[in-house]
Amino acid sequence: MSREAEVRYHADQEISRSFPDLLEKARQTEQTLRDLRAAAADEIELLGAGRAFDQALTEALRAAEAGQRATFGVKAYDDRIARRKAKATPAGAMWTSEVERLRTLREDNRLWGIPRLPRPVPAIQ
């Protein structure tokens, strides 16, 4: 294993510690977005809430990916076979499914959760 892999491993461990807090933040922003939709809020408010949810999901996804890499172990940073073997462990499979779930949520939000506002047309003089 290389020194770089060891440094990245420790950095990923540090980043993954914030995952529960970031996931809770994403849940709160999702609830805010759902509340605004239920209240029939205007498009500008929905746009802001959709973007905030996207940002919260992205931060949680980055932490989950770091947790996944850290769970795989130091050797997996340099060896793709070790990475594949680590995915088959219960902890590796749990992190992999969590990462996939968050990616799916983020893509769904980007496709359908953020309203598209029409661009203003410049006036012809």
PDB file of C-alpha atoms in Angstrom:
ATOM      1  CA  MET A   1       0.000   0.000   0.000  1.00  0.00           C
ATOM      2  CA  SER A   2       1.233   3.482  -0.804  1.00  0.00           C
ATOM      3  CA  ARG A   3       1.603   6.457   1.481  1.00  0.00           C
ATOM      4  CA  GLU A   4      -0.907   8.361  -0.641  1.00  0.00           C
ATOM      5  CA  ALA A   5      -3.505   5.623  -0.122  1.00  0.00           C
ATOM      6  CA  GLU A   6      -2.976   5.781   3.617  1.00  0.00           C
ATOM      7  CA  VAL A   7      -3.420   9.572   3.641  1.00  0.00           C
ATOM      8  CA  ARG A   8      -6.579   9.328   1.530  1.00  0.00           C
ATOM      9  CA  TYR A   9      -7.906   6.593   3.815  1.00  0.00           C
ATOM     10  CA  HIS A  10      -7.526   8.762   6.917  1.00  0.00           C
ATOM     11  CA  ALA A  11      -9.068  11.744   5.122  1.00  0.00           C
ATOM     12  CA  ASP A  12     -12.051   9.615   4.083  1.00  0.00           C
ATOM     13  CA  GLN A  13     -12.484   8.382   7.648  1.00  0.00           C
ATOM     14  CA  GLU A  14     -12.619  11.985   8.842  1.00  0.00           C
ATOM     15  CA  ILE A  15     -15.102  13.025   6.157  1.00  0.00           C
ATOM     16  CA  SER A  16     -17.366  10.030   6.759  1.00  0.00           C
ATOM     17  CA  ARG A  17     -17.806  10.931  10.431  1.00  0.00           C
ATOM     18  CA  SER A  18     -20.041  13.833   9.372  1.00  0.00           C
ATOM     19  CA  PHE A  19     -22.356  11.553   7.334  1.00  0.00           C
ATOM     20  CA  PRO A  20     -25.175  11.219   9.922  1.00  0.00           C
ATOM     21  CA  ASP A  21     -25.381  15.000  10.365  1.00  0.00           C
ATOM     22  CA  LEU A  22     -25.326  15.629   6.619  1.00  0.00           C
ATOM     23  CA  LEU A  23     -27.989  12.985   6.038  1.00  0.00           C
ATOM     24  CA  GLU A  24     -30.207  14.598   8.665  1.00  0.00           C
ATOM     25  CA  LYS A  25     -29.694  17.990   7.013  1.00  0.00           C
ATOM     26  CA  ALA A  26     -30.755  16.458   3.681  1.00  0.00           C
ATOM     27  CA  ARG A  27     -33.872  14.993   5.305  1.00  0.00           C
ATOM     28  CA  GLN A  28     -34.778  18.394   6.756  1.00  0.00           C
ATOM     29  CA  THR A  29     -34.338  20.174   3.426  1.00  0.00           C
ATOM     30  CA  GLU A  30     -36.418  17.479   1.727  1.00  0.00           C
ATOM     31  CA  GLN A  31     -39.190  18.001   4.269  1.00  0.00           C
ATOM     32  CA  THR A  32     -39.034  21.755   3.649  1.00  0.00           C
ATOM     33  CA  LEU A  33     -39.355  21.145  -0.089  1.00  0.00           C
ATOM     34  CA  ARG A  34     -42.314  18.804   0.445  1.00  0.00           C
ATOM     35  CA  ASP A  35     -44.012  21.323   2.734  1.00  0.00           C
ATOM     36  CA  LEU A  36     -43.614  24.063   0.124  1.00  0.00           C
ATOM     37  CA  ARG A  37     -45.071  21.807  -2.564  1.00  0.00           C
ATOM     38  CA  ALA A  38     -48.024  20.941  -0.339  1.00  0.00           C
ATOM     39  CA  ALA A  39     -48.618  24.629   0.358  1.00  0.00           C
ATOM     40  CA  ALA A  40     -48.554  25.366  -3.400  1.00  0.00           C
ATOM     41  CA  ALA A  41     -45.662  27.790  -3.029  1.00  0.00           C
ATOM     42  CA  ASP A  42     -44.545  29.859  -5.987  1.00  0.00           C
ATOM     43  CA  GLU A  43     -41.858  28.691  -8.408  1.00  0.00           C
ATOM     44  CA  ILE A  44     -39.113  30.904  -6.959  1.00  0.00           C
ATOM     45  CA  GLU A  45     -39.497  29.391  -3.488  1.00  0.00           C
ATOM     46  CA  LEU A  46     -39.592  25.885  -4.947  1.00  0.00           C
ATOM     47  CA  LEU A  47     -36.483  26.625  -6.986  1.00  0.00           C
ATOM     48  CA  GLY A  48     -34.566  27.738  -3.888  1.00  0.00           C
ATOM     49  CA  ALA A  49     -35.742  24.756  -1.854  1.00  0.00           C
ATOM     50  CA  GLY A  50     -34.947  22.333  -4.690  1.00  0.00           C
ATOM     51  CA  ARG A  51     -31.435  23.708  -5.037  1.00  0.00           C
ATOM     52  CA  ALA A  52     -30.896  23.572  -1.264  1.00  0.00           C
ATOM     53  CA  PHE A  53     -32.020  19.933  -1.273  1.00  0.00           C
ATOM     54  CA  ASP A  54     -29.643  19.192  -4.162  1.00  0.00           C
ATOM     55  CA  GLN A  55     -26.739  20.759  -2.286  1.00  0.00           C
ATOM     56  CA  ALA A  56     -27.565  18.852   0.916  1.00  0.00           C
ATOM     57  CA  LEU A  57     -27.822  15.590  -1.032  1.00  0.00           C
ATOM     58  CA  THR A  58     -24.496  16.248  -2.738  1.00  0.00           C
ATOM     59  CA  GLU A  59     -22.760  16.833   0.605  1.00  0.00           C
ATOM     60  CA  ALA A  60     -24.316  13.681   2.095  1.00  0.00           C
ATOM     61  CA  LEU A  61     -23.343  11.714  -1.022  1.00  0.00           C
ATOM     62  CA  ARG A  62     -19.726  12.845  -0.771  1.00  0.00           C
ATOM     63  CA  ALA A  63     -19.597  11.772   2.867  1.00  0.00           C
ATOM     64  CA  ALA A  64     -21.204   8.413   2.010  1.00  0.00           C
ATOM     65  CA  GLU A  65     -18.692   7.830  -0.782  1.00  0.00           C
ATOM     66  CA  ALA A  66     -15.874   8.618   1.655  1.00  0.00           C
ATOM     67  CA  GLY A  67     -17.365   6.176   4.160  1.00  0.00           C
ATOM     68  CA  GLN A  68     -17.601   3.560   1.448  1.00  0.00           C
ATOM     69  CA  ARG A  69     -13.960   3.968   0.465  1.00  0.00           C
ATOM     70  CA  ALA A  70     -12.839   3.948   4.112  1.00  0.00           C
ATOM     71  CA  THR A  71     -14.843   0.782   4.769  1.00  0.00           C
ATOM     72  CA  PHE A  72     -13.142  -0.925   1.855  1.00  0.00           C
ATOM     73  CA  GLY A  73      -9.782  -0.405   3.566  1.00  0.00           C
ATOM     74  CA  VAL A  74      -6.397   1.074   2.673  1.00  0.00           C
ATOM     75  CA  LYS A  75      -5.504  -1.657   0.223  1.00  0.00           C
ATOM     76  CA  ALA A  76      -8.593  -0.953  -1.886  1.00  0.00           C
ATOM     77  CA  TYR A  77      -7.291   2.496  -2.840  1.00  0.00           C
ATOM     78  CA  ASP A  78      -4.543   0.928  -4.948  1.00  0.00           C
ATOM     79  CA  ASP A  79      -6.028  -2.451  -5.869  1.00  0.00           C
ATOM     80  CA  ARG A  80      -9.264  -2.795  -7.829  1.00  0.00           C
ATOM     81  CA  ILE A  81      -9.600  -6.483  -6.909  1.00  0.00           C
ATOM     82  CA  ALA A  82      -9.454  -5.613  -3.202  1.00  0.00           C
ATOM     83  CA  ARG A  83     -12.102  -2.959  -3.881  1.00  0.00           C
ATOM     84  CA  ARG A  84     -14.375  -5.527  -5.545  1.00  0.00           C
ATOM     85  CA  LYS A  85     -13.890  -7.995  -2.697  1.00  0.00           C
ATOM     86  CA  ALA A  86     -14.656  -5.301  -0.132  1.00  0.00           C
ATOM     87  CA  LYS A  87     -17.954  -4.513  -1.868  1.00  0.00           C
ATOM     88  CA  ALA A  88     -19.053  -8.082  -1.170  1.00  0.00           C
ATOM     89  CA  THR A  89     -18.697  -7.719   2.605  1.00  0.00           C
ATOM     90  CA  PRO A  90     -21.820  -6.750   4.591  1.00  0.00           C
ATOM     91  CA  ALA A  91     -20.407  -3.325   5.506  1.00  0.00           C
ATOM     92  CA  GLY A  92     -19.250  -2.706   1.940  1.00  0.00           C
ATOM     93  CA  ALA A  93     -22.626  -3.701   0.525  1.00  0.00           C
ATOM     94  CA  MET A  94     -24.400  -1.420   3.013  1.00  0.00           C
ATOM     95  CA  TRP A  95     -22.312   1.600   2.013  1.00  0.00           C
ATOM     96  CA  THR A  96     -22.650   0.776  -1.687  1.00  0.00           C
ATOM     97  CA  SER A  97     -26.442   0.627  -1.465  1.00  0.00           C
ATOM     98  CA  GLU A  98     -26.516   3.886   0.515  1.00  0.00           C
ATOM     99  CA  VAL A  99     -24.384   5.628  -2.114  1.00  0.00           C
ATOM    100  CA  GLU A 100     -26.626   4.327  -4.907  1.00  0.00           C
ATOM    101  CA  ARG A 101     -29.755   5.420  -3.021  1.00  0.00           C
ATOM    102  CA  LEU A 102     -28.410   8.939  -2.527  1.00  0.00           C
ATOM    103  CA  ARG A 103     -27.344   9.201  -6.175  1.00  0.00           C
ATOM    104  CA  THR A 104     -30.818   8.138  -7.270  1.00  0.00           C
ATOM    105  CA  LEU A 105     -32.443  10.685  -4.957  1.00  0.00           C
ATOM    106  CA  ARG A 106     -30.198  13.436  -6.256  1.00  0.00           C
ATOM    107  CA  GLU A 107     -30.871  12.571  -9.901  1.00  0.00           C
ATOM    108  CA  ASP A 108     -34.610  12.403  -9.258  1.00  0.00           C
ATOM    109  CA  ASN A 109     -34.472  15.804  -7.586  1.00  0.00           C
ATOM    110  CA  ARG A 110     -32.455  17.270 -10.447  1.00  0.00           C
ATOM    111  CA  LEU A 111     -34.902  15.928 -13.032  1.00  0.00           C
ATOM    112  CA  TRP A 112     -38.216  16.612 -11.302  1.00  0.00           C
ATOM    113  CA  GLY A 113     -37.682  18.489  -8.028  1.00  0.00           C
ATOM    114  CA  ILE A 114     -36.122  21.713  -9.251  1.00  0.00           C
ATOM    115  CA  PRO A 115     -38.605  23.739 -11.302  1.00  0.00           C
ATOM    116  CA  ARG A 116     -37.411  25.177 -14.582  1.00  0.00           C
ATOM    117  CA  LEU A 117     -38.113  28.865 -14.798  1.00  0.00           C
ATOM    118  CA  PRO A 118     -38.427  30.551 -18.176  1.00  0.00           C
ATOM    119  CA  ARG A 119     -35.599  32.884 -19.054  1.00  0.00           C
ATOM    120  CA  PRO A 120     -36.529  36.542 -19.368  1.00  0.00           C
ATOM    121  CA  VAL A 121     -36.784  37.743 -22.946  1.00  0.00           C
ATOM    122  CA  PRO A 122     -34.925  41.000 -23.564  1.00  0.00           C
ATOM    123  CA  ALA A 123     -37.123  43.819 -24.791  1.00  0.00           C
ATOM    124  CA  ILE A 124     -36.554  44.985 -28.368  1.00  0.00           C
ATOM    125  CA  GLN A 125     -36.320  48.738 -28.694  1.00  0.00           C
TER     126      GLN A 125
END
